[in-house]
mmCIF file of C-alpha atoms in Angstrom:
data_model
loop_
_atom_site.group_PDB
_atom_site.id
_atom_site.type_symbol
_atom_site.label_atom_id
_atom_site.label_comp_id
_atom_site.label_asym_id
_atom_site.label_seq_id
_atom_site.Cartn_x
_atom_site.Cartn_y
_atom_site.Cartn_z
ATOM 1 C CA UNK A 1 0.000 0.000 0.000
ATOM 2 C CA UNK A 2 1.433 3.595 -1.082
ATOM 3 C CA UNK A 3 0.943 6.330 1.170
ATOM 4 C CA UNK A 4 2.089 9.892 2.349
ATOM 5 C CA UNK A 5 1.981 11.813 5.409
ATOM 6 C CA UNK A 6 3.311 15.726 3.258
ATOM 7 C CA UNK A 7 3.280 19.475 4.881
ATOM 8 C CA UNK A 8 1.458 22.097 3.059
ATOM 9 C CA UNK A 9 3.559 25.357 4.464
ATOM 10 C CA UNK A 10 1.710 29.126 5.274
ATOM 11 C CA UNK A 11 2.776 32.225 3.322
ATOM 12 C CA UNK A 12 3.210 35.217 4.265
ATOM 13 C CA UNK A 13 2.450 38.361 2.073
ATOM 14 C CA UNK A 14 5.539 40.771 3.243
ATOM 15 C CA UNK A 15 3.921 43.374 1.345
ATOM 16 C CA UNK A 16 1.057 43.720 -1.094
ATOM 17 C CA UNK A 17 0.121 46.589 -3.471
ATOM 18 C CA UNK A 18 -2.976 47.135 -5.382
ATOM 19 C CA UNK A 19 -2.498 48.658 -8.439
ATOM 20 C CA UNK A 20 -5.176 48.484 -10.506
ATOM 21 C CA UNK A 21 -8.269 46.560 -11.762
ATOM 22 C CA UNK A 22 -9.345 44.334 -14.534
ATOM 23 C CA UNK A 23 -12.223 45.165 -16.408
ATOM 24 C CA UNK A 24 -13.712 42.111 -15.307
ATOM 25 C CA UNK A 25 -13.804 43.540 -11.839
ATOM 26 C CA UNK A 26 -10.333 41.307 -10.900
ATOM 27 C CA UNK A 27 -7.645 43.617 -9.077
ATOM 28 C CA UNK A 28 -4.411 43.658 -10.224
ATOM 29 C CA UNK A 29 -1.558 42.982 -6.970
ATOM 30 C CA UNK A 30 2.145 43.126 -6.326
ATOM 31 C CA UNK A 31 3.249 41.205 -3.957
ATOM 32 C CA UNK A 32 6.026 39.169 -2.195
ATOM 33 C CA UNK A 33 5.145 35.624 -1.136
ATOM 34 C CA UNK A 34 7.520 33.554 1.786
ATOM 35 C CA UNK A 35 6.780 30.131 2.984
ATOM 36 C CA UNK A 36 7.130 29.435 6.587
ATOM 37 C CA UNK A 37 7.339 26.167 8.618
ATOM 38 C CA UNK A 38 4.184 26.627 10.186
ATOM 39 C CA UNK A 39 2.168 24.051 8.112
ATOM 40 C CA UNK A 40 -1.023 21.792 7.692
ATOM 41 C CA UNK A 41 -0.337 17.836 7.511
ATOM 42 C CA UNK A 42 -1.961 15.445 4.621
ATOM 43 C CA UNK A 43 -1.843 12.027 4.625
ATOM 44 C CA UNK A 44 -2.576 10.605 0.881
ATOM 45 C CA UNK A 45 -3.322 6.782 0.676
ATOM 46 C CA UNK A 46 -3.811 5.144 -3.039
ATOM 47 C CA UNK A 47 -7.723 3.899 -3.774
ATOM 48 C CA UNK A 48 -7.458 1.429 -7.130
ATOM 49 C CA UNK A 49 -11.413 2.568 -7.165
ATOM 50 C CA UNK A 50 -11.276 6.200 -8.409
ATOM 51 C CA UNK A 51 -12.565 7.464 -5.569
ATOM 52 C CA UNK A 52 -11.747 10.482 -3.382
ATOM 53 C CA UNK A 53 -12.516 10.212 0.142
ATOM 54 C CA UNK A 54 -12.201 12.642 2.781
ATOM 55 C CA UNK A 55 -11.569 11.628 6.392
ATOM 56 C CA UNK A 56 -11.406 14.789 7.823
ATOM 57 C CA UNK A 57 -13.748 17.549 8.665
ATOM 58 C CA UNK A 58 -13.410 21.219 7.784
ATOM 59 C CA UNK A 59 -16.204 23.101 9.845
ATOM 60 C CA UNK A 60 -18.707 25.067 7.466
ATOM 61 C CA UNK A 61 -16.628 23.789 4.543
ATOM 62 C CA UNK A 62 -18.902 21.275 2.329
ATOM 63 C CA UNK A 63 -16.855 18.488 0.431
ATOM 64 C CA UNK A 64 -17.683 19.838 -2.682
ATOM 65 C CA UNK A 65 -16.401 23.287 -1.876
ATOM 66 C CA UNK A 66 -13.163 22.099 -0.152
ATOM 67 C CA UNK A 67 -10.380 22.695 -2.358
ATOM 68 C CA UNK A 68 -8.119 19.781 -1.466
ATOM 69 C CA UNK A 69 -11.182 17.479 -2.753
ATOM 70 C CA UNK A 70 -11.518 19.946 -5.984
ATOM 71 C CA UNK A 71 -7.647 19.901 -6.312
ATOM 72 C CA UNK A 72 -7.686 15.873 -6.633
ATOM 73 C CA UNK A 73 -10.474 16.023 -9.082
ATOM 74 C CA UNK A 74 -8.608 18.244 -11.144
ATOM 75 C CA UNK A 75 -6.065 16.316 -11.327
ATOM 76 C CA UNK A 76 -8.289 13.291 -12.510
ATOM 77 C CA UNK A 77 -9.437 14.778 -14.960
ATOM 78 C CA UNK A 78 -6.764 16.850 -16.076
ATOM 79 C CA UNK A 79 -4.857 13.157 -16.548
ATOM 80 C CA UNK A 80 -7.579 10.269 -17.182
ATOM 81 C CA UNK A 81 -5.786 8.123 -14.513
ATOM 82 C CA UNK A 82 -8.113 6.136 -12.685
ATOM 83 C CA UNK A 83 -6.860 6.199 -9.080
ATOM 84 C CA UNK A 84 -7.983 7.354 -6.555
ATOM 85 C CA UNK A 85 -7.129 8.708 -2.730
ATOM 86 C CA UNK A 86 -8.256 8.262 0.608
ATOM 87 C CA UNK A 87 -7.344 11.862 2.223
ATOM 88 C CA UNK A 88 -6.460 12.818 6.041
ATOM 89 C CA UNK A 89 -5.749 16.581 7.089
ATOM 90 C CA UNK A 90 -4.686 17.565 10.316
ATOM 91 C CA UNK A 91 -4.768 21.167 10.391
ATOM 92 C CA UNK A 92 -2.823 23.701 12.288
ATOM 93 C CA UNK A 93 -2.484 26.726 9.920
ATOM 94 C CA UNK A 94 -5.636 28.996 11.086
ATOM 95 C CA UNK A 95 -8.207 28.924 8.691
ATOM 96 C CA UNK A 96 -9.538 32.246 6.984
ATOM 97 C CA UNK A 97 -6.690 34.020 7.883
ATOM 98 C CA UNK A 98 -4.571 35.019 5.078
ATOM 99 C CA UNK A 99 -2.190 32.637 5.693
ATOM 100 C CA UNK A 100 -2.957 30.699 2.167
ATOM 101 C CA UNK A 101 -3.452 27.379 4.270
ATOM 102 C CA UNK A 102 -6.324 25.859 1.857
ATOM 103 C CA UNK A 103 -4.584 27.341 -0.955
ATOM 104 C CA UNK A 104 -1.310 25.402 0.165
ATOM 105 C CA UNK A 105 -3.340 22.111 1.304
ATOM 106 C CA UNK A 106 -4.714 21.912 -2.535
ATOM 107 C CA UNK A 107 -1.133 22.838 -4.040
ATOM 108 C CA UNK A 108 0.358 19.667 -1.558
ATOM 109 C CA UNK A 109 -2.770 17.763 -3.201
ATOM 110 C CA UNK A 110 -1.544 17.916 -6.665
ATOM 111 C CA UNK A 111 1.877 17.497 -5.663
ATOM 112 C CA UNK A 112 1.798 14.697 -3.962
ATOM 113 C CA UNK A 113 -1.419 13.132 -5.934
ATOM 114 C CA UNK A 114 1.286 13.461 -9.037
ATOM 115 C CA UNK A 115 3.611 11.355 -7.190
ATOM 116 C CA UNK A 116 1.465 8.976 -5.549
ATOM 117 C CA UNK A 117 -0.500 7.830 -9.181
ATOM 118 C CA UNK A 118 2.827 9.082 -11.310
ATOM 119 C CA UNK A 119 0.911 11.070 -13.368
ATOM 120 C CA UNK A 120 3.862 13.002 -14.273
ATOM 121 C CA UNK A 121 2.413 16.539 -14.989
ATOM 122 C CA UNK A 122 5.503 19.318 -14.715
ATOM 123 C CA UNK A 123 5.825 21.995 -12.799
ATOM 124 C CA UNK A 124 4.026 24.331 -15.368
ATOM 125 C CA UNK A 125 0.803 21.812 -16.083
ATOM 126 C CA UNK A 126 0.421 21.872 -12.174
ATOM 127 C CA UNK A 127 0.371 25.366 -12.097
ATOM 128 C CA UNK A 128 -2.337 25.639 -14.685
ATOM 129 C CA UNK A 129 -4.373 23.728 -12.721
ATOM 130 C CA UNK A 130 -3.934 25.385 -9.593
ATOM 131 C CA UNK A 131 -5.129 28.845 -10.935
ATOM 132 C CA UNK A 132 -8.655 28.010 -11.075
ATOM 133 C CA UNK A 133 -8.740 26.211 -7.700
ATOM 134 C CA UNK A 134 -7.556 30.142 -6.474
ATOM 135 C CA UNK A 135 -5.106 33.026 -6.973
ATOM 136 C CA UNK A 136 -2.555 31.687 -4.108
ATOM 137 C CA UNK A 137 -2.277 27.984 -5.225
ATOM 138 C CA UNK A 138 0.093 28.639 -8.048
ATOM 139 C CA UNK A 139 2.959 30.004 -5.527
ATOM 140 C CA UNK A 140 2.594 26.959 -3.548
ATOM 141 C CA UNK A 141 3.124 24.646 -6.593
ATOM 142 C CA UNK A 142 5.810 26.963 -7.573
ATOM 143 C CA UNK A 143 7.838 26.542 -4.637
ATOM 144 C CA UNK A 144 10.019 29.252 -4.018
ATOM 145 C CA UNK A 145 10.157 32.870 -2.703
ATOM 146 C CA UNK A 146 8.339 34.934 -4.925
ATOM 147 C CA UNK A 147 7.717 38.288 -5.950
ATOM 148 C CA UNK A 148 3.938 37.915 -7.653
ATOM 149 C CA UNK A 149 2.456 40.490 -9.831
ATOM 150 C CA UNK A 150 -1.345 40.697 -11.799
ATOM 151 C CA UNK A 151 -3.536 38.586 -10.068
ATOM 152 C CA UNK A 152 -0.732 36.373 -8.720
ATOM 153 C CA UNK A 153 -0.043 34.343 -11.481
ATOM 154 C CA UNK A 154 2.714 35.916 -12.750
ATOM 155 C CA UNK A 155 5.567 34.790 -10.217
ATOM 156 C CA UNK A 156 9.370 35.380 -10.398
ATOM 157 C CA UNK A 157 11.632 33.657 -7.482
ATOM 158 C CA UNK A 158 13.543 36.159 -4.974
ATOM 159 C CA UNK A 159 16.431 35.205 -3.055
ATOM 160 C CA UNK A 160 15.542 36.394 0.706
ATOM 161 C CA UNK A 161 17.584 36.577 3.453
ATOM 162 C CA UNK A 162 17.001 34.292 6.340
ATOM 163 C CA UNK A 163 14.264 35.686 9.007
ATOM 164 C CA UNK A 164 11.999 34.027 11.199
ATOM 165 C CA UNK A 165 8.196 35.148 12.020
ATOM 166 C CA UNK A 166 6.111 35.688 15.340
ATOM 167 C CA UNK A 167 2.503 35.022 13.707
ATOM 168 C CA UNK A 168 -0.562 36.488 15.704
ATOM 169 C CA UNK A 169 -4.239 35.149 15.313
ATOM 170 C CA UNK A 170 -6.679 38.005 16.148
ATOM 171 C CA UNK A 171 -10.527 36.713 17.136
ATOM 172 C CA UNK A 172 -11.683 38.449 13.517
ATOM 173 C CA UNK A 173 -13.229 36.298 10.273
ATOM 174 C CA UNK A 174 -12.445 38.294 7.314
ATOM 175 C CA UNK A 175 -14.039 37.554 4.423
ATOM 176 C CA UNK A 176 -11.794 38.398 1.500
ATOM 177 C CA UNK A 177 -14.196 39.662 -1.116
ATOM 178 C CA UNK A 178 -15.819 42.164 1.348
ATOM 179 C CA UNK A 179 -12.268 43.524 1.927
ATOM 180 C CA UNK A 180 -11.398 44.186 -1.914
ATOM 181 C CA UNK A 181 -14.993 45.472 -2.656
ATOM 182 C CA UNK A 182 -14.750 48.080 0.194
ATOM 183 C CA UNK A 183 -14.922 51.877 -1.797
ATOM 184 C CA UNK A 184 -12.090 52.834 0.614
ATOM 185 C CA UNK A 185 -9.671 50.479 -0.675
ATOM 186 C CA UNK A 186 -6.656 51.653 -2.246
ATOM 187 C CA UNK A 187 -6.661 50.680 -5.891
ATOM 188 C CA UNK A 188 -3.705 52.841 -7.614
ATOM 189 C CA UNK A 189 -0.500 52.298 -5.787
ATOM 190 C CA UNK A 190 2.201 52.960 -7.676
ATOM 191 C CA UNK A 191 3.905 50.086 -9.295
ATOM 192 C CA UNK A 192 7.084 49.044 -7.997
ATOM 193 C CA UNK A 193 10.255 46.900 -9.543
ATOM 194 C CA UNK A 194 11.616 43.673 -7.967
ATOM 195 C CA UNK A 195 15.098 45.755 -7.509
ATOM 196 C CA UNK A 196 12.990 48.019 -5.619
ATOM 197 C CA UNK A 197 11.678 45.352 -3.313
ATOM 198 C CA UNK A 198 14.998 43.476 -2.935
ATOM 199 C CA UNK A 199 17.139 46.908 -2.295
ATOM 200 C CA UNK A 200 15.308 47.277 1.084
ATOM 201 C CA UNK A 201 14.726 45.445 4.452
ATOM 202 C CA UNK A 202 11.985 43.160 3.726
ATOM 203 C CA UNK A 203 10.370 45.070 7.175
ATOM 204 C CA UNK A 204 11.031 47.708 6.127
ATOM 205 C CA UNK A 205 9.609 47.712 1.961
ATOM 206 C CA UNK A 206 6.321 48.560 1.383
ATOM 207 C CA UNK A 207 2.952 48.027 3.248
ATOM 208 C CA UNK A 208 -0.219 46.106 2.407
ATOM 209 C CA UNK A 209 -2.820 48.315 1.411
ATOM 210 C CA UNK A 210 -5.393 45.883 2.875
ATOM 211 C CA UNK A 211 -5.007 46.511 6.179
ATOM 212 C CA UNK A 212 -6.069 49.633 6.975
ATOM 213 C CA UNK A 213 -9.405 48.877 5.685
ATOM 214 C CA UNK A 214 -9.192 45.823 7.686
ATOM 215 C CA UNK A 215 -8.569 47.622 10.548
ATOM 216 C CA UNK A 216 -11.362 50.492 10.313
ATOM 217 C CA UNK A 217 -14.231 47.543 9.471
ATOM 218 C CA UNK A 218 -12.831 44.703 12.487
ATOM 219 C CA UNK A 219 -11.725 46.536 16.040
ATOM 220 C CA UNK A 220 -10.455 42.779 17.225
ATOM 221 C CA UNK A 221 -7.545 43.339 14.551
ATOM 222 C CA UNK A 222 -6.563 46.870 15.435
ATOM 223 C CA UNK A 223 -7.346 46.583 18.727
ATOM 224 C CA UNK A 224 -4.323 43.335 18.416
ATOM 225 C CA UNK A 225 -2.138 45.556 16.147
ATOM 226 C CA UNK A 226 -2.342 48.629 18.506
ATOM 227 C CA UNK A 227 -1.995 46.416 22.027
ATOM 228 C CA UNK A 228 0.773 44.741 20.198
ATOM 229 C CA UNK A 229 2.866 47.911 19.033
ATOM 230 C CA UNK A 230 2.437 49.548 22.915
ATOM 231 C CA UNK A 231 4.150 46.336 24.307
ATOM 232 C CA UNK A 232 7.057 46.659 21.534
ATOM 233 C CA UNK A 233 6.095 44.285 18.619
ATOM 234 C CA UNK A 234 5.217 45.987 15.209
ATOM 235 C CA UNK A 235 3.447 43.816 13.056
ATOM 236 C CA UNK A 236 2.151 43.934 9.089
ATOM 237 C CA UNK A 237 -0.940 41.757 7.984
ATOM 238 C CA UNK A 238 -0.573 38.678 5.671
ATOM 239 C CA UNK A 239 -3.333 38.732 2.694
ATOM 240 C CA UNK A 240 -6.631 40.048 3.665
ATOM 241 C CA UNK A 241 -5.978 39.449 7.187
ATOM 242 C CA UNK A 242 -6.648 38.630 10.127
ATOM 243 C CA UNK A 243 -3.721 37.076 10.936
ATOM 244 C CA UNK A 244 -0.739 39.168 11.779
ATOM 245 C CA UNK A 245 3.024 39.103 12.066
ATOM 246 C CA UNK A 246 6.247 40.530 12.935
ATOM 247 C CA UNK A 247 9.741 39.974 11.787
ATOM 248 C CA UNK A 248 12.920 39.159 13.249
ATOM 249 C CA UNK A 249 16.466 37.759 12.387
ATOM 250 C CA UNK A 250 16.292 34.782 13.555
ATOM 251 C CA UNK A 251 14.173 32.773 15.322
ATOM 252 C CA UNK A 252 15.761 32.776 18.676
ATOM 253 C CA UNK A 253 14.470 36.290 18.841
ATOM 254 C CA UNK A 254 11.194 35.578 17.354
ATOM 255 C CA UNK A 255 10.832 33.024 20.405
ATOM 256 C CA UNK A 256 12.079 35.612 22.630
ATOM 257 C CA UNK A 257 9.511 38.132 21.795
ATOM 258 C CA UNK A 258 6.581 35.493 21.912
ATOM 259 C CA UNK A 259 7.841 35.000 25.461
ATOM 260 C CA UNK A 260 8.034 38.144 26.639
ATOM 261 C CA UNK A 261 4.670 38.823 25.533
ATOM 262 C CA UNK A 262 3.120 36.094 26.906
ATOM 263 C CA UNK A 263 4.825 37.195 29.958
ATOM 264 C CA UNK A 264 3.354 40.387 29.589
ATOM 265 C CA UNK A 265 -0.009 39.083 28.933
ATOM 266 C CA UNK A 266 0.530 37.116 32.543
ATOM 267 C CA UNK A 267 1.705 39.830 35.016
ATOM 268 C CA UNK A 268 -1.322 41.976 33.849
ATOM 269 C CA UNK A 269 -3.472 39.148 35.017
ATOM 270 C CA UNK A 270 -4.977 38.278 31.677
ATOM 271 C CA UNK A 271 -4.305 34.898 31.097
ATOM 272 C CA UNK A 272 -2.873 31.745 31.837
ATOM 273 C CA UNK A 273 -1.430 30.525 28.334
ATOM 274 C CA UNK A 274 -0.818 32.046 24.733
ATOM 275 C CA UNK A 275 -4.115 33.425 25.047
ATOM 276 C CA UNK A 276 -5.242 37.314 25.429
ATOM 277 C CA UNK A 277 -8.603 39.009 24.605
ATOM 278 C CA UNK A 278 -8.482 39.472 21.221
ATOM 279 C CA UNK A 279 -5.936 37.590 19.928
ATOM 280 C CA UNK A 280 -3.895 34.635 20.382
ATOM 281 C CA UNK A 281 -0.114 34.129 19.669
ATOM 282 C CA UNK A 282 0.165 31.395 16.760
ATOM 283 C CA UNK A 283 3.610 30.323 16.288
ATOM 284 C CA UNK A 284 7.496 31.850 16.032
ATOM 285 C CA UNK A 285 8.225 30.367 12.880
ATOM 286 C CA UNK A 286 10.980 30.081 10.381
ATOM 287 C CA UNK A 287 11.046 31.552 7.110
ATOM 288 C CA UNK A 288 11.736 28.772 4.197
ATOM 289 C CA UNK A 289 14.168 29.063 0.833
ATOM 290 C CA UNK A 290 11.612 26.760 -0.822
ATOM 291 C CA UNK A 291 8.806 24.633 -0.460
ATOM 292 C CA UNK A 292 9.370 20.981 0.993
ATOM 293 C CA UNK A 293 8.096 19.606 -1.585
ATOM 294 C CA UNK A 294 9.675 21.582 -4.471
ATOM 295 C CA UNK A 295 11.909 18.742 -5.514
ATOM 296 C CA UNK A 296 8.689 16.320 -5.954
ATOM 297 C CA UNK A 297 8.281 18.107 -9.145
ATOM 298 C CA UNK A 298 10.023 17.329 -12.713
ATOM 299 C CA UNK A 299 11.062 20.671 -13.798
#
């Protein structure tokens, strides 16, 4: 019996631009994506009977809808093979957050779907099947570092330097399309070059013009960002939010900080754990070079 046990790695968005709009209402991005080892688990086990079962449960996510079900389907069809997979998830990327977790989940689906039957779809056929599942699955099959421009699709890999993350959860659902169809979004930033991006502090470049509309419509995400910045930790949203983070060197430091604000969080009698009103403290990650799974694709 074949099987896999696979991570599907978070992004990060270390900036993100809007600069423009399609005329079919579609916005036009910049962006830089980074992977981090915060991550989802799948276990893949081969069917001979075509099917595609899910044993897992994604609360208020039907089967039909989820996209690591879609994403094997896809590739079904996309190939004619006539296998099938028995599919486990264990998740621990938080969901609706702008971390890209389902979009990574489904880009880990095709990857390791196009191992496990040997389907043998390249990197670029995989990637044309993970646009339509959603605008973030194509970094994931892509693999690296990226610097993503139009609606995302159009990805070129960045060398970054090595940084770890201190990602923060605040108690906030944001629904994505209600962010980018707000009238006060910023829709004309100015375009900017991958030299620009690269010739500054990754902290330091940019902004994402998301958040401050994210911030006026949900008071549990500023209320995070501005109890966060008065105890000494700036942080930048990822995607449309809500999730936060903040950047460090390494990720001594990053585990440093999460201590000292759980600390914090103790002495003024607010909780017990990695807990506070409003938010929660997710993980001091480390920022990756690639995907783990990059190498499971023929080039």
């Amino acid at each position: 019996m074949t099987l896999y046990d696979v991570p599907a790695p978070a992004k990060l968005n270390l900036f993100l631009h809007v600069v423009g709009r399609r005329a079919d209402g579609y916005h036009l991005l910049q962006t830089a994506f980074r992977f981090i080892d915060l991550a989802d688990t799948l276990h893949f086990e081969a069917r001979a009977d075509g099917a595609i079962g899910r044993a897992y449960e994604l609360p208020g996510v039907a089967e039909s809808d989820d996209l690591v079900v879609r994403a094997a389907r896809s590739l079904q069809r996309a190939t004619g093979t006539r296998q099938g997979a028995q599919i486990g998830l264990h998740k621990r990327i938080p969901q609706g957050g702008g971390l890209g977790g389902g979009s990574s989940d489904a880009a880990t689906t095709l990857i390791a779907l196009n191992r496990l039957w040997g389907t043998g779809l390249s990197r670029s056929q995989l990637m044309q099947l993970a646009l339509p599942l959603g605008a973030d699955v194509p970094v994931f099959v892509f693999g690296q570092s990226a610097f993503a421009q139009g609606v995302g699709e159009d990805l070129t890999a960045v060398a970054l330097p090595p940084a770890a993350y201190l990602v923060v959860q605040p108690d906030a659902g944001v629904p994505t399309a209600a962010i980018f169809s707000d009238p006060d979004l910023t829709r004309d930033c100015a375009s900017v070059t991958i030299a620009d991006f690269l010739a500054l502090p990754t902290s330091c470049f940019g902004r994402n013009d998301l958040e401050p509309v994210v911030l006026r419509r949900y008071p549990e995400v500023s209320g995070a960002v501005r109890w966060l910045f008065e105890h000494g930790l700036r942080v930048r949203m990822s995607g449309s939010g809500a999730c936060l983070f903040a950047e460090f060197p390494t990720l001594p430091e990053a585990v440093l900080a999460q201590e000292e604000i759980t600390a914090t969080m103790r002495v003024a009698g607010k909780t017990t754990s990695h807990t506070h009103p409003g938010f929660r403290l997710v993980q001091a990650s480390t920022g990756l070079t690639e995907h783990p799974l990059r190498n499971w694709i023929a080039s």
